[in-house]
Short mmCIF file of C-alpha atoms in Angstrom, two decimals:
data_model
loop_
_atom_site.label_atom_id
_atom_site.label_comp_id
_atom_site.label_asym_id
_atom_site.label_seq_id
_atom_site.Cartn_x
_atom_site.Cartn_y
_atom_site.Cartn_z
CA UNK A 1 -33.79 -5.48 8.38
CA UNK A 2 -30.59 -4.70 6.48
CA UNK A 3 -30.65 -1.16 5.11
CA UNK A 4 -30.15 -0.97 1.32
CA UNK A 5 -27.99 2.12 1.87
CA UNK A 6 -25.55 0.05 3.93
CA UNK A 7 -25.45 -3.34 2.26
CA UNK A 8 -25.03 -5.21 -0.99
CA UNK A 9 -23.89 -8.78 -1.79
CA UNK A 10 -20.22 -7.69 -1.86
CA UNK A 11 -20.28 -6.05 1.59
CA UNK A 12 -22.15 -8.66 3.66
CA UNK A 13 -20.07 -11.14 5.72
CA UNK A 14 -18.41 -13.90 3.73
CA UNK A 15 -19.91 -17.36 3.89
CA UNK A 16 -18.05 -20.55 4.82
CA UNK A 17 -17.91 -21.45 1.13
CA UNK A 18 -16.15 -18.18 0.33
CA UNK A 19 -13.46 -18.70 2.96
CA UNK A 20 -10.90 -20.44 0.77
CA UNK A 21 -7.67 -18.59 1.63
CA UNK A 22 -5.06 -20.66 3.47
CA UNK A 23 -1.85 -19.33 5.05
CA UNK A 24 0.13 -19.90 1.86
CA UNK A 25 -2.33 -17.76 -0.10
CA UNK A 26 -1.64 -14.86 2.27
CA UNK A 27 2.11 -15.48 2.13
CA UNK A 28 1.94 -15.56 -1.69
CA UNK A 29 -0.16 -12.40 -1.67
CA UNK A 30 2.53 -10.56 0.27
CA UNK A 31 5.43 -11.95 -1.74
CA UNK A 32 3.56 -10.81 -4.86
CA UNK A 33 3.00 -7.32 -3.49
CA UNK A 34 6.49 -6.92 -2.00
CA UNK A 35 8.25 -7.74 -5.27
CA UNK A 36 7.51 -4.43 -6.98
CA UNK A 37 9.47 -1.56 -8.51
CA UNK A 38 8.82 1.04 -5.75
CA UNK A 39 9.85 -1.49 -3.08
CA UNK A 40 13.00 -2.34 -5.07
CA UNK A 41 13.99 1.32 -5.29
CA UNK A 42 13.28 2.13 -1.62
CA UNK A 43 16.78 1.07 -0.58
CA UNK A 44 18.21 3.55 -3.09
CA UNK A 45 16.67 6.50 -1.29
CA UNK A 46 18.14 5.32 2.01
CA UNK A 47 21.66 4.80 0.63
CA UNK A 48 21.54 8.16 -1.14
CA UNK A 49 20.64 9.71 2.23
CA UNK A 50 23.88 8.36 3.68
CA UNK A 51 23.06 4.92 5.10
CA UNK A 52 25.29 1.93 4.58
CA UNK A 53 23.73 -1.06 2.83
CA UNK A 54 23.15 -2.87 6.13
CA UNK A 55 21.52 0.21 7.71
CA UNK A 56 19.24 0.61 4.67
CA UNK A 57 18.16 -3.03 4.64
CA UNK A 58 17.69 -2.99 8.42
CA UNK A 59 15.49 0.12 8.23
CA UNK A 60 13.30 -1.45 5.55
CA UNK A 61 12.94 -4.66 7.57
CA UNK A 62 12.16 -2.83 10.83
CA UNK A 63 9.56 -0.61 9.17
CA UNK A 64 7.75 -3.63 7.79
CA UNK A 65 7.99 -5.46 11.10
CA UNK A 66 6.30 -2.47 12.75
CA UNK A 67 3.51 -2.16 10.17
CA UNK A 68 2.86 -5.91 10.49
CA UNK A 69 1.44 -5.26 13.98
CA UNK A 70 -1.57 -3.13 12.91
CA UNK A 71 -1.87 -5.38 9.86
CA UNK A 72 -2.49 -8.42 12.07
CA UNK A 73 -4.59 -6.53 14.62
CA UNK A 74 -6.97 -5.02 12.08
CA UNK A 75 -6.97 -8.19 9.97
CA UNK A 76 -8.38 -10.10 12.96
CA UNK A 77 -11.82 -8.56 12.46
CA UNK A 78 -11.95 -9.62 8.83
CA UNK A 79 -11.10 -13.22 9.66
CA UNK A 80 -13.48 -13.35 12.65
CA UNK A 81 -16.53 -11.70 11.12
CA UNK A 82 -15.97 -11.86 7.35
CA UNK A 83 -16.44 -8.12 6.93
CA UNK A 84 -14.42 -5.67 4.78
CA UNK A 85 -12.60 -2.60 6.12
CA UNK A 86 -15.34 -0.18 5.02
CA UNK A 87 -17.87 -2.08 7.18
CA UNK A 88 -15.51 -2.51 10.14
CA UNK A 89 -15.01 1.26 10.22
CA UNK A 90 -18.74 1.68 10.97
CA UNK A 91 -18.21 0.34 14.51
CA UNK A 92 -16.04 3.36 15.37
CA UNK A 93 -16.98 6.10 12.89
CA UNK A 94 -20.69 5.30 12.59
CA UNK A 95 -22.76 3.84 9.77
CA UNK A 96 -22.55 7.12 7.84
CA UNK A 97 -19.28 8.46 9.25
CA UNK A 98 -17.39 5.38 8.02
CA UNK A 99 -17.69 6.81 4.54
CA UNK A 100 -15.00 9.37 5.46
CA UNK A 101 -12.13 6.93 6.18
CA UNK A 102 -13.33 4.75 3.30
CA UNK A 103 -13.14 7.69 0.89
CA UNK A 104 -9.73 8.80 2.20
CA UNK A 105 -8.35 5.29 1.79
CA UNK A 106 -9.90 4.96 -1.68
CA UNK A 107 -8.46 8.22 -3.04
CA UNK A 108 -4.96 7.37 -1.81
CA UNK A 109 -5.23 3.96 -3.47
CA UNK A 110 -6.39 5.56 -6.73
CA UNK A 111 -3.22 7.64 -6.69
CA UNK A 112 -1.09 4.55 -6.10
CA UNK A 113 -3.00 2.57 -8.74
CA UNK A 114 -2.28 5.30 -11.27
CA UNK A 115 1.41 5.51 -10.31
CA UNK A 116 1.90 1.75 -10.66
CA UNK A 117 -0.01 1.79 -13.96
CA UNK A 118 2.31 4.54 -15.17
CA UNK A 119 5.32 2.39 -14.23
CA UNK A 120 3.81 -0.51 -16.18
CA UNK A 121 3.17 1.72 -19.18
CA UNK A 122 6.78 2.90 -19.09
CA UNK A 123 7.91 -0.74 -19.23
CA UNK A 124 5.84 -1.29 -22.37
CA UNK A 125 7.28 1.98 -23.74
CA UNK A 126 10.82 0.74 -23.03
CA UNK A 127 10.12 -2.74 -24.38
CA UNK A 128 8.69 -1.31 -27.61
CA UNK A 129 11.83 0.80 -28.05
CA UNK A 130 14.07 -2.23 -27.52
CA UNK A 131 12.11 -4.33 -30.01
CA UNK A 132 12.11 -1.55 -32.62
CA UNK A 133 15.81 -0.88 -32.13
CA UNK A 134 15.35 2.77 -31.20
CA UNK A 135 13.57 4.72 -28.43
CA UNK A 136 10.04 5.89 -29.15
CA UNK A 137 9.93 9.63 -29.70
CA UNK A 138 7.28 12.30 -29.89
CA UNK A 139 6.35 15.76 -28.64
CA UNK A 140 4.33 16.16 -25.44
CA UNK A 141 0.58 16.31 -25.98
CA UNK A 142 -1.10 19.59 -24.94
CA UNK A 143 -2.54 19.37 -21.43
CA UNK A 144 -1.02 15.95 -20.75
CA UNK A 145 2.69 16.74 -20.84
CA UNK A 146 3.65 13.30 -22.21
CA UNK A 147 3.95 11.99 -25.76
CA UNK A 148 1.25 10.07 -27.60
CA UNK A 149 3.41 6.93 -27.41
CA UNK A 150 3.80 7.24 -23.64
CA UNK A 151 0.09 7.84 -23.16
CA UNK A 152 -0.77 4.94 -25.45
CA UNK A 153 1.51 2.58 -23.50
CA UNK A 154 -0.05 3.80 -20.25
CA UNK A 155 -3.55 3.04 -21.57
CA UNK A 156 -2.43 -0.36 -22.88
CA UNK A 157 -1.14 -1.41 -19.47
CA UNK A 158 -4.30 0.02 -17.90
CA UNK A 159 -6.33 -2.21 -20.24
CA UNK A 160 -4.24 -5.31 -19.40
CA UNK A 161 -5.20 -4.93 -15.74
CA UNK A 162 -8.84 -4.35 -16.53
CA UNK A 163 -9.48 -8.06 -17.19
CA UNK A 164 -8.78 -8.84 -13.54
CA UNK A 165 -10.99 -5.95 -12.43
CA UNK A 166 -13.91 -7.51 -14.28
CA UNK A 167 -13.22 -11.06 -13.01
CA UNK A 168 -13.05 -10.17 -9.32
CA UNK A 169 -10.93 -10.97 -6.28
CA UNK A 170 -10.63 -14.72 -6.89
CA UNK A 171 -8.83 -14.04 -10.16
CA UNK A 172 -6.42 -11.80 -8.23
CA UNK A 173 -5.84 -14.54 -5.62
CA UNK A 174 -4.94 -17.03 -8.36
CA UNK A 175 -2.62 -14.54 -10.04
CA UNK A 176 -0.75 -13.89 -6.78
CA UNK A 177 -0.51 -17.58 -5.89
CA UNK A 178 0.86 -18.63 -9.28
CA UNK A 179 3.26 -15.72 -9.84
CA UNK A 180 4.83 -15.51 -6.36
CA UNK A 181 7.16 -18.54 -6.83
CA UNK A 182 8.19 -17.23 -10.27
CA UNK A 183 9.12 -13.87 -8.75
CA UNK A 184 11.30 -15.53 -6.11
CA UNK A 185 13.14 -17.56 -8.76
CA UNK A 186 13.64 -14.50 -10.98
CA UNK A 187 15.10 -12.56 -8.04
CA UNK A 188 17.76 -15.22 -7.47
CA UNK A 189 18.45 -15.44 -11.21
CA UNK A 190 18.96 -11.67 -11.28
CA UNK A 191 21.25 -11.90 -8.28
CA UNK A 192 23.33 -14.62 -9.97
CA UNK A 193 23.48 -12.62 -13.22
CA UNK A 194 24.76 -9.51 -11.40
CA UNK A 195 27.36 -11.48 -9.43
CA UNK A 196 28.56 -13.32 -12.55
CA UNK A 197 28.82 -10.22 -14.77
CA UNK A 198 30.51 -8.07 -12.12
CA UNK A 199 32.72 -10.79 -10.64
CA UNK A 200 31.28 -9.87 -7.25
CA UNK A 201 28.82 -7.36 -5.88
CA UNK A 202 30.80 -4.15 -6.29
CA UNK A 203 31.58 -0.99 -4.36
CA UNK A 204 28.25 -0.09 -2.72
CA UNK A 205 28.66 -2.95 -0.27
CA UNK A 206 32.06 -1.53 0.71
CA UNK A 207 30.71 1.99 1.16
CA UNK A 208 30.62 2.96 4.85
CA UNK A 209 27.80 4.85 6.51
CA UNK A 210 28.01 8.62 6.12
CA UNK A 211 26.98 8.98 9.77
CA UNK A 212 30.15 7.55 11.32
CA UNK A 213 32.72 9.84 12.88
CA UNK A 214 34.51 11.69 10.09
CA UNK A 215 31.72 10.97 7.58
CA UNK A 216 29.94 13.68 5.59
CA UNK A 217 26.87 13.38 7.89
CA UNK A 218 28.57 12.45 11.13
CA UNK A 219 26.16 12.38 14.08
CA UNK A 220 23.03 12.89 11.93
CA UNK A 221 21.78 9.30 11.81
CA UNK A 222 18.65 9.93 13.89
CA UNK A 223 17.61 12.87 11.70
CA UNK A 224 17.60 10.56 8.67
CA UNK A 225 16.54 7.30 10.31
CA UNK A 226 13.20 8.39 11.81
CA UNK A 227 11.63 9.97 8.70
CA UNK A 228 12.98 7.02 6.71
CA UNK A 229 11.36 4.56 9.11
CA UNK A 230 8.09 6.49 8.92
CA UNK A 231 8.25 6.27 5.12
CA UNK A 232 8.83 2.52 5.31
CA UNK A 233 5.76 2.16 7.54
CA UNK A 234 3.83 4.44 5.22
CA UNK A 235 4.62 2.21 2.27
CA UNK A 236 2.03 -0.32 3.48
CA UNK A 237 -0.12 2.06 5.57
CA UNK A 238 -3.05 1.68 3.20
CA UNK A 239 -2.94 -2.12 3.41
CA UNK A 240 -2.78 -1.93 7.21
CA UNK A 241 -6.26 -0.45 7.07
CA UNK A 242 -7.96 -2.46 4.36
CA UNK A 243 -6.36 -5.83 5.17
CA UNK A 244 -9.82 -7.12 6.32
CA UNK A 245 -10.75 -6.98 2.62
CA UNK A 246 -8.46 -10.02 2.26
CA UNK A 247 -8.63 -11.67 5.68
CA UNK A 248 -12.42 -11.94 5.38
CA UNK A 249 -11.70 -14.83 3.01
CA UNK A 250 -9.37 -16.64 5.47
CA UNK A 251 -10.30 -20.18 6.50
CA UNK A 252 -9.11 -19.45 10.02
CA UNK A 253 -7.51 -16.77 12.17
CA UNK A 254 -4.30 -18.79 12.15
CA UNK A 255 -4.14 -18.71 8.35
CA UNK A 256 -4.10 -14.92 8.18
CA UNK A 257 -1.68 -14.58 11.12
CA UNK A 258 0.87 -17.10 9.88
CA UNK A 259 0.57 -16.12 6.22
CA UNK A 260 1.10 -12.43 6.84
CA UNK A 261 3.90 -12.95 9.36
CA UNK A 262 5.77 -15.07 6.83
CA UNK A 263 4.94 -12.98 3.78
CA UNK A 264 5.69 -9.38 4.75
CA UNK A 265 8.77 -8.41 6.83
CA UNK A 266 11.34 -10.97 5.69
CA UNK A 267 10.60 -10.79 1.92
CA UNK A 268 10.63 -6.99 2.07
CA UNK A 269 14.03 -6.99 3.79
CA UNK A 270 15.36 -9.58 1.35
CA UNK A 271 14.16 -7.54 -1.63
CA UNK A 272 15.95 -4.48 -0.26
CA UNK A 273 19.14 -6.56 0.11
CA UNK A 274 18.71 -7.87 -3.43
CA UNK A 275 18.32 -4.32 -4.74
CA UNK A 276 21.50 -3.23 -2.95
CA UNK A 277 23.54 -6.22 -4.16
CA UNK A 278 22.41 -5.96 -7.79
CA UNK A 279 22.80 -2.19 -7.90
CA UNK A 280 26.26 -2.45 -6.40
CA UNK A 281 27.17 -4.83 -9.22
CA UNK A 282 25.83 -2.40 -11.86
CA UNK A 283 28.49 0.11 -10.79
CA UNK A 284 31.08 -2.38 -12.01
CA UNK A 285 29.12 -3.53 -15.08
CA UNK A 286 27.87 -0.17 -16.39
CA UNK A 287 30.02 2.36 -14.56
CA UNK A 288 27.16 3.82 -12.52
CA UNK A 289 24.51 2.72 -10.03
CA UNK A 290 21.24 1.66 -11.70
CA UNK A 291 18.48 1.58 -9.08
CA UNK A 292 15.64 1.50 -11.59
CA UNK A 293 14.98 -2.15 -12.61
CA UNK A 294 13.33 -0.99 -15.86
CA UNK A 295 16.48 0.94 -16.82
CA UNK A 296 18.56 -2.09 -15.87
CA UNK A 297 16.40 -4.45 -17.94
CA UNK A 298 16.62 -2.18 -20.99
CA UNK A 299 20.44 -2.43 -20.90
CA UNK A 300 20.46 -6.22 -21.02
CA UNK A 301 21.06 -7.92 -24.34
CA UNK A 302 19.36 -10.64 -26.36
CA UNK A 303 16.37 -12.52 -24.97
CA UNK A 304 17.26 -11.40 -21.43
CA UNK A 305 15.81 -7.93 -21.96
CA UNK A 306 12.52 -9.34 -23.24
CA UNK A 307 12.20 -11.83 -20.37
CA UNK A 308 13.15 -9.22 -17.76
CA UNK A 309 10.62 -6.65 -18.93
CA UNK A 310 7.81 -9.22 -19.26
CA UNK A 311 8.49 -10.41 -15.70
CA UNK A 312 8.41 -6.80 -14.50
CA UNK A 313 5.10 -6.30 -16.30
CA UNK A 314 3.53 -9.36 -14.63
CA UNK A 315 4.94 -8.22 -11.30
CA UNK A 316 3.46 -4.75 -11.60
CA UNK A 317 0.05 -6.11 -12.59
CA UNK A 318 -0.08 -8.44 -9.57
CA UNK A 319 1.02 -5.88 -7.00
CA UNK A 320 -1.18 -3.12 -8.37
CA UNK A 321 -4.33 -5.21 -8.38
CA UNK A 322 -3.84 -6.60 -4.87
CA UNK A 323 -2.50 -3.50 -3.14
CA UNK A 324 -4.36 -0.73 -4.94
CA UNK A 325 -7.57 -2.10 -6.43
CA UNK A 326 -9.29 -4.42 -3.94
CA UNK A 327 -9.42 -1.84 -1.13
CA UNK A 328 -10.88 1.12 -3.06
CA UNK A 329 -13.30 -1.19 -4.89
CA UNK A 330 -14.87 -2.11 -1.53
CA UNK A 331 -14.56 1.47 -0.26
CA UNK A 332 -16.40 2.99 -3.20
CA UNK A 333 -19.03 0.25 -2.92
CA UNK A 334 -19.56 1.22 0.74
CA UNK A 335 -20.21 4.85 -0.24
CA UNK A 336 -23.37 3.87 -2.12
CA UNK A 337 -24.02 0.10 -1.76
CA UNK A 338 -27.31 0.22 -3.66
CA UNK A 339 -25.66 1.69 -6.76
CA UNK A 340 -21.99 0.64 -6.62
CA UNK A 341 -20.95 -3.03 -6.53
CA UNK A 342 -17.40 -4.27 -5.91
CA UNK A 343 -16.89 -4.54 -9.67
CA UNK A 344 -18.25 -1.04 -10.27
CA UNK A 345 -15.97 0.26 -7.50
CA UNK A 346 -13.00 -1.33 -9.25
CA UNK A 347 -13.95 0.28 -12.55
CA UNK A 348 -14.32 3.64 -10.79
CA UNK A 349 -10.82 3.21 -9.30
CA UNK A 350 -9.39 2.60 -12.77
CA UNK A 351 -11.09 5.68 -14.22
CA UNK A 352 -9.98 7.98 -11.39
CA UNK A 353 -6.41 6.69 -11.78
CA UNK A 354 -6.37 8.05 -15.33
CA UNK A 355 -7.94 11.39 -14.36
CA UNK A 356 -5.33 11.93 -11.64
CA UNK A 357 -2.57 11.84 -14.32
CA UNK A 358 0.01 10.02 -12.17
CA UNK A 359 2.96 11.16 -14.28
CA UNK A 360 2.23 14.69 -13.04
CA UNK A 361 2.11 13.50 -9.42
CA UNK A 362 5.56 12.02 -9.89
CA UNK A 363 6.90 15.10 -11.67
CA UNK A 364 5.52 17.71 -9.28
CA UNK A 365 6.21 16.11 -5.91
CA UNK A 366 9.73 16.65 -4.64
CA UNK A 367 11.19 13.33 -3.55
CA UNK A 368 7.85 11.63 -4.19
CA UNK A 369 8.56 8.52 -2.16
CA UNK A 370 9.08 10.44 1.07
CA UNK A 371 6.53 13.21 0.46
CA UNK A 372 3.90 10.81 -0.83
CA UNK A 373 4.49 8.04 1.69
CA UNK A 374 4.90 10.15 4.80
CA UNK A 375 2.10 12.47 3.68
CA UNK A 376 -0.60 9.85 3.42
CA UNK A 377 0.73 7.92 6.40
CA UNK A 378 -0.07 11.07 8.40
CA UNK A 379 -3.62 10.80 7.10
CA UNK A 380 -4.14 7.07 7.61
CA UNK A 381 -2.26 6.57 10.89
CA UNK A 382 -5.05 8.23 12.92
CA UNK A 383 -7.65 5.96 11.31
CA UNK A 384 -5.62 2.88 12.28
CA UNK A 385 -5.33 4.14 15.86
CA UNK A 386 -9.08 4.65 16.15
CA UNK A 387 -9.91 1.23 14.68
CA UNK A 388 -7.49 -0.60 16.98
CA UNK A 389 -8.63 1.15 20.18
CA UNK A 390 -12.28 0.67 19.29
CA UNK A 391 -12.01 -3.00 18.34
CA UNK A 392 -9.59 -4.20 21.03
CA UNK A 393 -9.74 -1.91 24.05
CA UNK A 394 -13.36 -0.81 23.97
CA UNK A 395 -15.21 -3.75 22.37
CA UNK A 396 -12.79 -6.58 23.27
CA UNK A 397 -13.13 -7.85 19.65
CA UNK A 398 -16.89 -8.36 20.09
CA UNK A 399 -19.14 -6.84 17.42
CA UNK A 400 -22.85 -7.19 16.78
CA UNK A 401 -22.37 -7.75 13.07
CA UNK A 402 -26.04 -7.45 12.08
CA UNK A 403 -26.17 -3.90 13.40
CA UNK A 404 -23.31 -2.80 11.17
CA UNK A 405 -25.84 -3.01 8.35
CA UNK A 406 -28.84 -1.23 9.90
CA UNK A 407 -29.81 2.38 10.47
CA UNK A 408 -30.73 3.32 14.03
CA UNK A 409 -28.70 0.55 15.66
CA UNK A 410 -25.86 0.77 18.18
CA UNK A 411 -23.37 1.84 15.51
CA UNK A 412 -25.49 4.73 14.24
CA UNK A 413 -24.49 7.11 17.08
CA UNK A 414 -25.91 10.54 16.13
CA UNK A 415 -27.45 10.38 12.68
CA UNK A 416 -24.91 7.77 11.64
CA UNK A 417 -21.87 9.82 12.76
CA UNK A 418 -19.65 9.21 15.78
CA UNK A 419 -18.38 12.68 16.68
CA UNK A 420 -15.73 11.20 18.99
CA UNK A 421 -14.07 9.41 16.06
CA UNK A 422 -14.22 12.51 13.86
CA UNK A 423 -12.67 14.69 16.58
CA UNK A 424 -9.96 12.11 17.32
CA UNK A 425 -9.17 11.88 13.60
CA UNK A 426 -8.89 15.67 13.32
CA UNK A 427 -6.59 15.83 16.35
CA UNK A 428 -4.40 13.09 14.90
CA UNK A 429 -4.05 14.76 11.50
CA UNK A 430 -3.80 18.44 12.46
CA UNK A 431 -0.24 18.54 13.92
CA UNK A 432 1.13 16.92 10.76
CA UNK A 433 -0.41 19.39 8.30
CA UNK A 434 2.23 22.17 8.64
CA UNK A 435 5.08 19.68 8.26
CA UNK A 436 3.46 18.13 5.18
CA UNK A 437 2.96 21.50 3.51
CA UNK A 438 6.58 22.41 4.16
CA UNK A 439 7.83 19.07 2.81
CA UNK A 440 5.61 19.04 -0.28
CA UNK A 441 5.73 22.75 -1.13
CA UNK A 442 8.83 24.23 0.56
CA UNK A 443 8.81 27.41 -1.54
CA UNK A 444 5.20 28.22 -0.62
CA UNK A 445 5.48 27.24 3.07
CA UNK A 446 9.05 28.01 4.17
CA UNK A 447 8.28 29.36 7.67
CA UNK A 448 7.12 26.19 9.40
CA UNK A 449 8.35 25.85 12.98
CA UNK A 450 10.90 23.26 14.03
CA UNK A 451 8.37 21.59 16.34
CA UNK A 452 5.96 20.88 13.49
CA UNK A 453 8.80 19.56 11.34
CA UNK A 454 9.82 17.25 14.18
CA UNK A 455 6.25 15.94 14.60
CA UNK A 456 6.01 15.31 10.87
CA UNK A 457 9.16 13.20 11.08
CA UNK A 458 7.08 10.70 13.08
CA UNK A 459 3.87 11.36 11.12
CA UNK A 460 2.30 7.89 11.17
CA UNK A 461 3.34 7.18 14.75
CA UNK A 462 2.27 10.61 16.02
CA UNK A 463 -1.08 10.54 14.23
CA UNK A 464 -1.89 7.03 15.39
CA UNK A 465 -0.96 7.73 19.01
CA UNK A 466 -2.81 11.06 19.26
CA UNK A 467 -6.00 9.75 17.65
CA UNK A 468 -5.92 6.57 19.72
CA UNK A 469 -5.60 8.45 23.03
CA UNK A 470 -8.24 11.07 22.20
CA UNK A 471 -10.68 8.45 20.92
CA UNK A 472 -10.14 6.22 23.94
CA UNK A 473 -10.78 9.09 26.35
CA UNK A 474 -13.88 10.36 24.53
CA UNK A 475 -15.38 6.88 24.22
CA UNK A 476 -14.67 5.74 27.76
CA UNK A 477 -17.85 4.07 28.99
CA UNK A 478 -19.59 4.61 25.63
CA UNK A 479 -18.36 1.63 23.63
CA UNK A 480 -21.88 0.28 23.14
CA UNK A 481 -24.26 3.25 22.78
CA UNK A 482 -27.68 1.67 23.31
CA UNK A 483 -30.28 3.03 20.95
CA UNK A 484 -32.77 1.01 18.95
CA UNK A 485 -31.34 -2.49 18.48
CA UNK A 486 -32.56 -4.58 15.58
CA UNK A 487 -31.37 -7.71 13.87
CA UNK A 488 -30.60 -7.95 10.18
CA UNK A 489 -32.54 -10.41 8.10
#
């Protein structure tokens, strides 16, 4: 019988009636998530590090092509069995141990949800200033460090998203499907606007790589490329884990494979190219490079500024809900299925996002994109490695789904914990810890060895590979530990 501590209506396998997602829904989902402010500004960090525009766009595309592989591999289980990530993790970590990777994934997503909500609040803040004819002012509130107007705009955007939290994943699917074509059109309109105003695309496109002979960083391309590539992979590292939360609604395996292959790498590379082209034009139009689309929108005149900021608001809502709400909602539900539903998990995500005060995360983390992205990719890479080895190499994609929901079955291991997975996870994370501390807090941890810094450069790759090898060795011949086997009813 299904254990109440492991199951609720939101966690059990999806029925045939619930499997309504076709390939174009997955493609629209990814287009909706790709078209976001952090993704737009990623190319800026690469060009500022010395890359030419083509090197920056190529790095973004390659990183997303790489992360597509675990995305499709892990998504297979969702489409085949209709189970979410938090349940799939039980096959490798154990019925109780799976709570660890679920919690890690959920907390990272809460941070991202808060950051994206802060971006949305800043758009409302900017829009209000434009409509009033002057920027909103005010002293920072004690303990918060931001003004009452900024905090109020943050809470307003938080409330706008809350409607979709209450109405569930189908409302999010409809939002992504309907807004994706609009986002594509707006991107081309923005591109035309920049080209028309600047009479071309400006100087950034003519700027050579700083790594060529005679350049200011001659011969240093590898030192910049590898951590940049790791950051690009890290950008979607959370989705690579919880993609079964979406693929469990796929009508077929082909739908999730084709939809994701179309929707992720190419649109991400095209968005990076768009960002470079438009920003290059802003050098001509405004006299300086404007990589922040909110800043760019606020400088437009007439109805254009209103339209631009509203589009950015819709965009941020859609990406935040899909990328940073669905996963933790299921993950929190899996922590206590009898008390936390998917909807309750979503509400919990929203509350934690406020408590984490994302504006302080952004202010206190040096180079937040690289520290944040590489940092959590070091944490989640090992989990991906364990899941892939367990599902493909050890179990050959065959799971006894009923026993994922029972205590004392083959996925209970020792008291619900698979020590092999925990050890493999620890081995995968440990070598990256010194490098992370040095990157995030250089003043406090200045004496980190060159070897640890080098490992951290490849954080996601290193963590995934180490955990995968250790887990595979420890589990050799133990893929199906036979204890008491029972069927769920």
